[in-house]
mmCIF file of C-alpha atoms in Angstrom:
data_model
loop_
_atom_site.group_PDB
_atom_site.id
_atom_site.type_symbol
_atom_site.label_atom_id
_atom_site.label_comp_id
_atom_site.label_asym_id
_atom_site.label_seq_id
_atom_site.Cartn_x
_atom_site.Cartn_y
_atom_site.Cartn_z
ATOM 1 C CA UNK Z 1226 20.640 18.762 -4.259
ATOM 2 C CA UNK Z 1227 16.910 18.405 -4.608
ATOM 3 C CA UNK Z 1228 13.804 20.531 -4.666
ATOM 4 C CA UNK Z 1229 12.129 20.843 -1.284
ATOM 5 C CA UNK Z 1230 8.456 21.608 -0.950
ATOM 6 C CA UNK Z 1231 7.577 22.263 2.693
ATOM 7 C CA UNK Z 1232 3.908 21.992 3.669
ATOM 8 C CA UNK Z 1233 2.777 23.319 7.034
ATOM 9 C CA UNK Z 1234 0.062 21.064 8.384
ATOM 10 C CA UNK Z 1235 -1.828 23.218 10.891
ATOM 11 C CA UNK Z 1236 -3.061 21.671 14.151
ATOM 12 C CA UNK Z 1237 -6.351 23.461 13.526
ATOM 13 C CA UNK Z 1238 -7.414 20.702 11.143
ATOM 14 C CA UNK Z 1239 -7.012 18.055 13.841
ATOM 15 C CA UNK Z 1240 -10.531 18.526 15.170
ATOM 16 C CA UNK Z 1241 -12.000 17.538 11.819
ATOM 17 C CA UNK Z 1242 -10.091 14.267 11.550
ATOM 18 C CA UNK Z 1243 -12.239 11.252 12.195
ATOM 19 C CA UNK Z 1244 -9.241 8.965 12.849
ATOM 20 C CA UNK Z 1245 -11.207 5.888 11.940
ATOM 21 C CA UNK Z 1246 -9.176 3.345 9.938
ATOM 22 C CA UNK Z 1247 -10.628 2.167 6.702
ATOM 23 C CA UNK Z 1248 -10.843 -1.579 6.428
ATOM 24 C CA UNK Z 1249 -11.060 -3.186 3.061
ATOM 25 C CA UNK Z 1250 -14.253 -5.023 2.435
ATOM 26 C CA UNK Z 1251 -13.642 -8.741 2.057
ATOM 27 C CA UNK Z 1252 -15.794 -10.796 -0.235
ATOM 28 C CA UNK Z 1253 -16.674 -14.290 0.942
ATOM 29 C CA UNK Z 1254 -17.801 -17.043 -1.351
ATOM 30 C CA UNK Z 1255 -20.349 -19.706 -0.484
ATOM 31 C CA UNK Z 1256 -18.841 -23.071 -1.347
ATOM 32 C CA UNK Z 1257 -22.209 -24.807 -1.564
ATOM 33 C CA UNK Z 1258 -23.655 -26.158 -4.770
ATOM 34 C CA UNK Z 1259 -25.450 -22.897 -5.444
ATOM 35 C CA UNK Z 1260 -23.443 -21.380 -8.268
ATOM 36 C CA UNK Z 1261 -23.368 -17.697 -9.249
ATOM 37 C CA UNK Z 1262 -25.228 -16.380 -12.266
ATOM 38 C CA UNK Z 1263 -23.577 -17.040 -15.607
ATOM 39 C CA UNK Z 1264 -22.392 -13.451 -16.064
ATOM 40 C CA UNK Z 1265 -20.806 -13.226 -12.593
ATOM 41 C CA UNK Z 1266 -17.818 -15.476 -13.247
ATOM 42 C CA UNK Z 1267 -14.624 -13.412 -13.646
ATOM 43 C CA UNK Z 1268 -11.612 -14.481 -15.682
ATOM 44 C CA UNK Z 1269 -9.195 -12.244 -13.732
ATOM 45 C CA UNK Z 1270 -8.620 -13.030 -10.040
ATOM 46 C CA UNK Z 1271 -7.156 -10.689 -7.417
ATOM 47 C CA UNK Z 1272 -5.456 -11.854 -4.200
ATOM 48 C CA UNK Z 1273 -7.593 -9.846 -1.743
ATOM 49 C CA UNK Z 1274 -10.493 -12.301 -1.371
ATOM 50 C CA UNK Z 1275 -11.857 -15.686 -2.386
ATOM 51 C CA UNK Z 1276 -13.283 -15.615 -5.911
ATOM 52 C CA UNK Z 1277 -15.822 -17.856 -7.626
ATOM 53 C CA UNK Z 1278 -14.632 -18.980 -11.050
ATOM 54 C CA UNK Z 1279 -15.956 -21.258 -13.771
ATOM 55 C CA UNK Z 1280 -13.857 -24.117 -15.141
ATOM 56 C CA UNK Z 1281 -14.524 -26.701 -17.785
ATOM 57 C CA UNK Z 1282 -15.552 -30.058 -16.352
ATOM 58 C CA UNK Z 1283 -14.500 -31.872 -19.528
ATOM 59 C CA UNK Z 1284 -11.428 -30.061 -20.888
ATOM 60 C CA UNK Z 1285 -8.071 -28.942 -19.515
ATOM 61 C CA UNK Z 1286 -8.158 -25.488 -17.881
ATOM 62 C CA UNK Z 1287 -5.299 -23.043 -17.518
ATOM 63 C CA UNK Z 1288 -4.452 -20.783 -14.563
ATOM 64 C CA UNK Z 1289 -1.933 -18.120 -15.636
ATOM 65 C CA UNK Z 1290 0.201 -16.086 -13.229
ATOM 66 C CA UNK Z 1291 2.604 -13.173 -13.920
ATOM 67 C CA UNK Z 1292 5.138 -14.871 -11.594
ATOM 68 C CA UNK Z 1293 6.249 -18.441 -11.033
ATOM 69 C CA UNK Z 1294 3.614 -20.725 -9.520
ATOM 70 C CA UNK Z 1295 5.184 -22.669 -6.670
ATOM 71 C CA UNK Z 1296 2.175 -24.620 -5.421
ATOM 72 C CA UNK Z 1297 -1.504 -25.366 -6.030
ATOM 73 C CA UNK Z 1298 -3.542 -26.817 -3.180
ATOM 74 C CA UNK Z 1299 -6.943 -28.442 -3.707
ATOM 75 C CA UNK Z 1300 -9.038 -31.392 -2.546
ATOM 76 C CA UNK Z 1301 -7.367 -34.459 -4.031
ATOM 77 C CA UNK Z 1302 -10.302 -36.715 -3.108
ATOM 78 C CA UNK Z 1303 -12.390 -34.935 -5.750
ATOM 79 C CA UNK Z 1304 -10.288 -36.464 -8.504
ATOM 80 C CA UNK Z 1305 -8.640 -33.287 -9.787
ATOM 81 C CA UNK Z 1306 -5.328 -33.365 -11.615
ATOM 82 C CA UNK Z 1307 -3.058 -30.305 -11.458
ATOM 83 C CA UNK Z 1308 0.209 -29.863 -13.357
ATOM 84 C CA UNK Z 1309 2.430 -26.815 -12.768
ATOM 85 C CA UNK Z 1310 4.675 -25.546 -15.570
ATOM 86 C CA UNK Z 1311 6.466 -22.311 -14.693
ATOM 87 C CA UNK Z 1312 3.912 -19.508 -14.664
ATOM 88 C CA UNK Z 1313 1.000 -21.772 -15.620
ATOM 89 C CA UNK Z 1314 -1.024 -24.430 -13.835
ATOM 90 C CA UNK Z 1315 -3.225 -26.826 -15.792
ATOM 91 C CA UNK Z 1316 -6.333 -28.213 -14.118
ATOM 92 C CA UNK Z 1317 -8.341 -31.253 -15.241
ATOM 93 C CA UNK Z 1318 -11.440 -32.646 -13.536
ATOM 94 C CA UNK Z 1319 -11.901 -36.407 -13.439
ATOM 95 C CA UNK Z 1320 -14.405 -37.827 -15.925
ATOM 96 C CA UNK Z 1321 -16.045 -41.143 -15.008
ATOM 97 C CA UNK Z 1322 -17.342 -43.479 -17.706
ATOM 98 C CA UNK Z 1323 -20.484 -45.426 -16.827
ATOM 99 C CA UNK Z 1324 -21.353 -47.815 -19.602
ATOM 100 C CA UNK Z 1325 -21.669 -45.791 -22.777
ATOM 101 C CA UNK Z 1326 -22.060 -42.485 -20.914
ATOM 102 C CA UNK Z 1327 -19.635 -40.116 -19.262
ATOM 103 C CA UNK Z 1328 -20.214 -38.506 -15.887
ATOM 104 C CA UNK Z 1329 -18.728 -35.030 -15.394
ATOM 105 C CA UNK Z 1330 -18.007 -33.358 -12.078
ATOM 106 C CA UNK Z 1331 -20.359 -30.617 -10.895
ATOM 107 C CA UNK Z 1332 -19.039 -30.264 -7.338
ATOM 108 C CA UNK Z 1333 -17.564 -26.843 -6.389
ATOM 109 C CA UNK Z 1334 -13.890 -27.163 -5.484
ATOM 110 C CA UNK Z 1335 -11.549 -24.824 -3.653
ATOM 111 C CA UNK Z 1336 -8.144 -23.877 -5.092
ATOM 112 C CA UNK Z 1337 -5.262 -22.075 -3.368
ATOM 113 C CA UNK Z 1338 -2.571 -20.976 -5.807
ATOM 114 C CA UNK Z 1339 0.776 -19.662 -4.542
ATOM 115 C CA UNK Z 1340 1.830 -17.193 -7.227
ATOM 116 C CA UNK Z 1341 5.040 -15.293 -6.486
ATOM 117 C CA UNK Z 1342 4.659 -13.969 -2.950
ATOM 118 C CA UNK Z 1343 0.841 -13.942 -3.018
ATOM 119 C CA UNK Z 1344 -1.817 -16.583 -2.387
ATOM 120 C CA UNK Z 1345 -4.933 -16.589 -4.573
ATOM 121 C CA UNK Z 1346 -8.075 -18.241 -3.222
ATOM 122 C CA UNK Z 1347 -10.689 -19.544 -5.648
ATOM 123 C CA UNK Z 1348 -13.805 -21.686 -5.616
ATOM 124 C CA UNK Z 1349 -14.165 -23.416 -8.986
ATOM 125 C CA UNK Z 1350 -17.594 -24.371 -10.340
ATOM 126 C CA UNK Z 1351 -17.085 -27.075 -13.006
ATOM 127 C CA UNK Z 1352 -19.478 -26.786 -15.959
ATOM 128 C CA UNK Z 1353 -19.873 -28.258 -19.434
ATOM 129 C CA UNK Z 1354 -18.099 -25.381 -21.159
ATOM 130 C CA UNK Z 1355 -14.941 -25.205 -23.305
ATOM 131 C CA UNK Z 1356 -11.508 -24.898 -21.721
ATOM 132 C CA UNK Z 1357 -11.164 -21.808 -19.504
ATOM 133 C CA UNK Z 1358 -8.161 -19.556 -18.843
ATOM 134 C CA UNK Z 1359 -8.041 -17.802 -15.467
ATOM 135 C CA UNK Z 1360 -5.487 -15.021 -15.066
ATOM 136 C CA UNK Z 1361 -4.096 -14.091 -11.660
ATOM 137 C CA UNK Z 1362 -3.347 -10.412 -11.133
ATOM 138 C CA UNK Z 1363 -1.660 -8.540 -8.296
ATOM 139 C CA UNK Z 1364 -4.130 -5.698 -8.789
ATOM 140 C CA UNK Z 1365 -1.348 -3.162 -9.399
ATOM 141 C CA UNK Z 1366 -2.687 -2.151 -12.800
ATOM 142 C CA UNK Z 1367 -6.110 -1.454 -11.305
ATOM 143 C CA UNK Z 1368 -4.599 0.625 -8.499
ATOM 144 C CA UNK Z 1369 -2.593 2.672 -10.994
ATOM 145 C CA UNK Z 1370 -5.691 3.446 -13.070
ATOM 146 C CA UNK Z 1371 -7.671 4.455 -9.992
ATOM 147 C CA UNK Z 1372 -4.904 6.699 -8.661
ATOM 148 C CA UNK Z 1373 -4.383 8.387 -12.021
ATOM 149 C CA UNK Z 1374 -8.119 9.106 -12.086
ATOM 150 C CA UNK Z 1375 -8.046 10.552 -8.532
ATOM 151 C CA UNK Z 1376 -5.179 12.919 -9.351
ATOM 152 C CA UNK Z 1377 -6.136 13.795 -12.918
ATOM 153 C CA UNK Z 1378 -5.849 17.506 -13.697
ATOM 154 C CA UNK Z 1379 -4.278 18.522 -10.369
ATOM 155 C CA UNK Z 1380 -1.073 20.607 -10.333
ATOM 156 C CA UNK Z 1381 1.865 19.013 -8.568
ATOM 157 C CA UNK Z 1382 1.657 20.994 -5.313
ATOM 158 C CA UNK Z 1383 -2.056 20.170 -4.941
ATOM 159 C CA UNK Z 1384 -1.318 16.494 -5.482
ATOM 160 C CA UNK Z 1385 1.113 16.632 -2.580
ATOM 161 C CA UNK Z 1386 -1.401 18.439 -0.372
ATOM 162 C CA UNK Z 1387 -4.140 15.965 -1.291
ATOM 163 C CA UNK Z 1388 -1.909 13.003 -0.407
ATOM 164 C CA UNK Z 1389 -0.893 14.470 2.975
ATOM 165 C CA UNK Z 1390 -4.453 15.440 3.878
ATOM 166 C CA UNK Z 1391 -5.857 11.992 3.092
ATOM 167 C CA UNK Z 1392 -3.248 10.195 5.183
ATOM 168 C CA UNK Z 1393 -3.566 12.710 8.032
ATOM 169 C CA UNK Z 1394 -7.371 12.374 8.218
ATOM 170 C CA UNK Z 1395 -7.275 8.577 7.628
ATOM 171 C CA UNK Z 1396 -9.437 9.117 4.544
ATOM 172 C CA UNK Z 1397 -7.216 6.790 2.525
ATOM 173 C CA UNK Z 1398 -8.541 5.369 -0.783
ATOM 174 C CA UNK Z 1399 -8.384 1.603 -1.273
ATOM 175 C CA UNK Z 1400 -6.065 2.154 -4.245
ATOM 176 C CA UNK Z 1401 -3.264 3.317 -1.929
ATOM 177 C CA UNK Z 1402 -0.857 0.651 -0.672
ATOM 178 C CA UNK Z 1403 -0.287 0.782 3.103
ATOM 179 C CA UNK Z 1404 2.613 -0.955 4.827
ATOM 180 C CA UNK Z 1405 2.568 -0.761 8.622
ATOM 181 C CA UNK Z 1406 5.941 -0.549 10.318
ATOM 182 C CA UNK Z 1407 7.396 0.008 13.760
ATOM 183 C CA UNK Z 1408 10.980 1.177 13.361
ATOM 184 C CA UNK Z 1409 12.631 3.499 15.889
ATOM 185 C CA UNK Z 1410 15.265 6.154 15.207
ATOM 186 C CA UNK Z 1411 17.338 7.977 17.812
ATOM 187 C CA UNK Z 1412 18.930 10.356 15.342
ATOM 188 C CA UNK Z 1413 18.157 13.277 17.668
ATOM 189 C CA UNK Z 1414 19.092 13.393 21.332
ATOM 190 C CA UNK Z 1415 15.953 15.385 22.224
ATOM 191 C CA UNK Z 1416 13.272 13.307 20.456
ATOM 192 C CA UNK Z 1417 12.491 9.700 19.646
ATOM 193 C CA UNK Z 1418 11.210 9.034 16.128
ATOM 194 C CA UNK Z 1419 9.165 5.984 15.168
ATOM 195 C CA UNK Z 1420 8.305 5.134 11.576
ATOM 196 C CA UNK Z 1421 4.663 4.022 11.807
ATOM 197 C CA UNK Z 1422 3.789 3.262 8.181
ATOM 198 C CA UNK Z 1423 4.465 4.002 4.524
ATOM 199 C CA UNK Z 1424 1.714 4.801 2.033
ATOM 200 C CA UNK Z 1425 2.428 4.318 -1.682
ATOM 201 C CA UNK Z 1426 0.352 5.997 -4.376
ATOM 202 C CA UNK Z 1427 1.042 3.760 -7.355
ATOM 203 C CA UNK Z 1428 1.117 5.501 -10.724
ATOM 204 C CA UNK Z 1429 1.711 8.962 -9.240
ATOM 205 C CA UNK Z 1430 5.137 8.073 -7.933
ATOM 206 C CA UNK Z 1431 4.414 9.378 -4.422
ATOM 207 C CA UNK Z 1432 5.262 7.739 -1.124
ATOM 208 C CA UNK Z 1433 4.376 9.105 2.314
ATOM 209 C CA UNK Z 1434 6.338 8.063 5.369
ATOM 210 C CA UNK Z 1435 4.505 8.751 8.608
ATOM 211 C CA UNK Z 1436 6.647 9.178 11.709
ATOM 212 C CA UNK Z 1437 5.665 9.782 15.312
ATOM 213 C CA UNK Z 1438 7.873 12.062 17.414
ATOM 214 C CA UNK Z 1439 7.985 12.209 21.217
ATOM 215 C CA UNK Z 1440 10.380 13.717 23.767
ATOM 216 C CA UNK Z 1441 13.329 11.729 25.058
ATOM 217 C CA UNK Z 1442 14.649 11.702 28.587
ATOM 218 C CA UNK Z 1443 14.061 14.752 30.766
ATOM 219 C CA UNK Z 1444 13.677 17.247 27.916
ATOM 220 C CA UNK Z 1445 10.722 19.458 28.970
ATOM 221 C CA UNK Z 1446 10.174 21.139 25.610
ATOM 222 C CA UNK Z 1447 11.604 20.981 22.106
ATOM 223 C CA UNK Z 1448 10.889 23.025 18.991
ATOM 224 C CA UNK Z 1449 10.996 21.148 15.680
ATOM 225 C CA UNK Z 1450 11.208 22.357 12.097
ATOM 226 C CA UNK Z 1451 10.884 20.674 8.727
ATOM 227 C CA UNK Z 1452 14.571 20.935 7.797
ATOM 228 C CA UNK Z 1453 15.510 18.708 10.739
ATOM 229 C CA UNK Z 1454 14.159 15.676 8.948
ATOM 230 C CA UNK Z 1455 16.217 16.071 5.777
ATOM 231 C CA UNK Z 1456 18.360 13.104 6.721
ATOM 232 C CA UNK Z 1457 19.365 10.276 4.438
ATOM 233 C CA UNK Z 1458 18.210 7.759 7.047
ATOM 234 C CA UNK Z 1459 14.721 9.291 7.201
ATOM 235 C CA UNK Z 1460 13.933 10.385 3.646
ATOM 236 C CA UNK Z 1461 14.867 9.422 0.091
ATOM 237 C CA UNK Z 1462 14.150 11.956 -2.667
ATOM 238 C CA UNK Z 1463 11.965 14.099 -0.347
ATOM 239 C CA UNK Z 1464 9.685 16.678 -1.964
ATOM 240 C CA UNK Z 1465 7.589 17.688 1.066
ATOM 241 C CA UNK Z 1466 7.725 17.574 4.850
ATOM 242 C CA UNK Z 1467 4.746 18.356 7.059
ATOM 243 C CA UNK Z 1468 4.518 18.544 10.861
ATOM 244 C CA UNK Z 1469 1.355 18.173 12.900
ATOM 245 C CA UNK Z 1470 2.849 20.444 15.579
ATOM 246 C CA UNK Z 1471 6.172 22.229 15.874
ATOM 247 C CA UNK Z 1472 6.573 22.372 19.643
ATOM 248 C CA UNK Z 1473 6.729 19.196 21.710
ATOM 249 C CA UNK Z 1474 6.075 19.316 25.441
ATOM 250 C CA UNK Z 1475 6.028 16.598 28.091
ATOM 251 C CA UNK Z 1476 3.390 14.021 27.188
ATOM 252 C CA UNK Z 1477 2.991 15.319 23.628
ATOM 253 C CA UNK Z 1478 3.542 13.488 20.371
ATOM 254 C CA UNK Z 1479 3.529 14.776 16.824
ATOM 255 C CA UNK Z 1480 2.845 13.111 13.500
ATOM 256 C CA UNK Z 1481 5.428 13.887 10.831
ATOM 257 C CA UNK Z 1482 4.770 13.267 7.135
ATOM 258 C CA UNK Z 1483 7.652 12.928 4.692
ATOM 259 C CA UNK Z 1484 6.572 12.831 1.047
ATOM 260 C CA UNK Z 1485 9.009 11.163 -1.312
ATOM 261 C CA UNK Z 1486 9.077 10.905 -5.071
ATOM 262 C CA UNK Z 1487 9.509 7.376 -6.313
ATOM 263 C CA UNK Z 1488 11.328 6.277 -9.445
ATOM 264 C CA UNK Z 1489 8.348 6.193 -11.822
ATOM 265 C CA UNK Z 1490 7.728 9.948 -11.529
ATOM 266 C CA UNK Z 1491 11.109 11.432 -10.657
ATOM 267 C CA UNK Z 1492 11.957 14.732 -12.269
ATOM 268 C CA UNK Z 1493 12.071 18.453 -11.543
ATOM 269 C CA UNK Z 1494 8.869 20.186 -10.441
ATOM 270 C CA UNK Z 1495 8.692 23.957 -10.482
ATOM 271 C CA UNK Z 1496 6.117 25.458 -8.161
ATOM 272 C CA UNK Z 1497 3.919 28.304 -9.281
ATOM 273 C CA UNK Z 1498 4.247 29.960 -5.865
ATOM 274 C CA UNK Z 1499 3.914 29.269 -2.184
ATOM 275 C CA UNK Z 1500 2.226 26.004 -1.336
ATOM 276 C CA UNK Z 1501 -1.416 26.545 -0.276
ATOM 277 C CA UNK Z 1502 -2.244 25.877 3.358
ATOM 278 C CA UNK Z 1503 -4.399 22.937 4.439
ATOM 279 C CA UNK Z 1504 -5.901 25.308 7.000
ATOM 280 C CA UNK Z 1505 -4.951 28.514 8.726
ATOM 281 C CA UNK Z 1506 -1.900 27.984 10.959
ATOM 282 C CA UNK Z 1507 -1.755 29.075 14.544
ATOM 283 C CA UNK Z 1508 -0.465 32.570 15.146
ATOM 284 C CA UNK Z 1509 3.291 32.791 15.197
ATOM 285 C CA UNK Z 1510 3.877 29.753 12.974
ATOM 286 C CA UNK Z 1511 5.694 30.798 9.780
ATOM 287 C CA UNK Z 1512 5.140 29.169 6.429
ATOM 288 C CA UNK Z 1513 8.362 27.783 5.046
ATOM 289 C CA UNK Z 1514 8.824 28.546 1.384
ATOM 290 C CA UNK Z 1515 9.951 26.101 -1.297
ATOM 291 C CA UNK Z 1516 13.544 26.257 -2.378
ATOM 292 C CA UNK Z 1517 16.717 24.256 -2.800
ATOM 293 C CA UNK Z 1518 18.247 22.647 0.256
ATOM 294 C CA UNK Z 1519 21.258 20.432 0.809
ATOM 295 C CA UNK Z 1520 20.887 17.136 2.619
ATOM 296 C CA UNK Z 1521 22.638 17.680 5.974
ATOM 297 C CA UNK Z 1522 25.319 15.058 6.644
ATOM 298 C CA UNK Z 1523 24.549 12.426 9.255
ATOM 299 C CA UNK Z 1524 27.476 12.117 11.621
ATOM 300 C CA UNK Z 1525 28.869 8.779 12.696
ATOM 301 C CA UNK Z 1526 27.440 9.048 16.209
ATOM 302 C CA UNK Z 1527 23.904 9.417 14.883
ATOM 303 C CA UNK Z 1528 24.270 6.443 12.556
ATOM 304 C CA UNK Z 1529 25.709 4.288 15.322
ATOM 305 C CA UNK Z 1530 22.821 5.250 17.587
ATOM 306 C CA UNK Z 1531 20.254 4.279 14.992
ATOM 307 C CA UNK Z 1532 21.895 0.940 14.264
ATOM 308 C CA UNK Z 1533 22.150 0.127 17.971
ATOM 309 C CA UNK Z 1534 18.474 0.943 18.478
ATOM 310 C CA UNK Z 1535 17.400 -1.148 15.500
ATOM 311 C CA UNK Z 1536 19.312 -4.139 16.859
ATOM 312 C CA UNK Z 1537 17.442 -3.846 20.134
#
């Protein structure tokens, strides 16, 4: 048994949704000899974009990764030596002796480090500085801090409403993790369900699964409700279900949002009352109240149908 918080997402808010996807801004780095200002060199590198870093041209530098480093790619003709040892890679620029003097590299060099399942792109500017340590980060810690700040002080039911509203209106913060999917379910004979994406809110323990529902076959009209989607195949640890529309007619589709609680924040949540509305619902649409519900069993026919569809 689990607590169910049912949010009614009124179609009246649809007109205010911009439906414009937010693309992450990518930073590009000029690989020319023009180096950044001294204070602009970071020591922590994220995987989203190429990053300019500073390395010692005379001493051995260290690149540290939280996972195993499997490969480091760079321009070998520039005389760079790289040695990989577990989670560390050690980088040394070639020093040329000319008579009694030493010549140190000053040419910017690109590095591609395969750390775990991510690739980090860097442009290294060698300088006459002591040995440098560059740490590679997945960015998860930063996302957690940002999400905790966004949700600070909000009661649980308002956190759920905020998460649904932001995904519904495509006003999704960069700190959310989006995974696009295209998985079909034929659990119901009247409608076809397609899982479009999952949105994880790291640190808050919330995950939103967005489904799209459309009519199957010759069904002219079908009325949906939130309890229909309490299926083990569709939701794990669900705490909220929200429908864009409850009645499907020929040519219609409806977005369905299933909010799950992930492991880091699992636990009982008692609601102070009915969940507030995102907007006023259309006349005749009741507001389902929170309570305890049992997960309806999925019969063998439904499971077989889903597996057959997934194989196709």
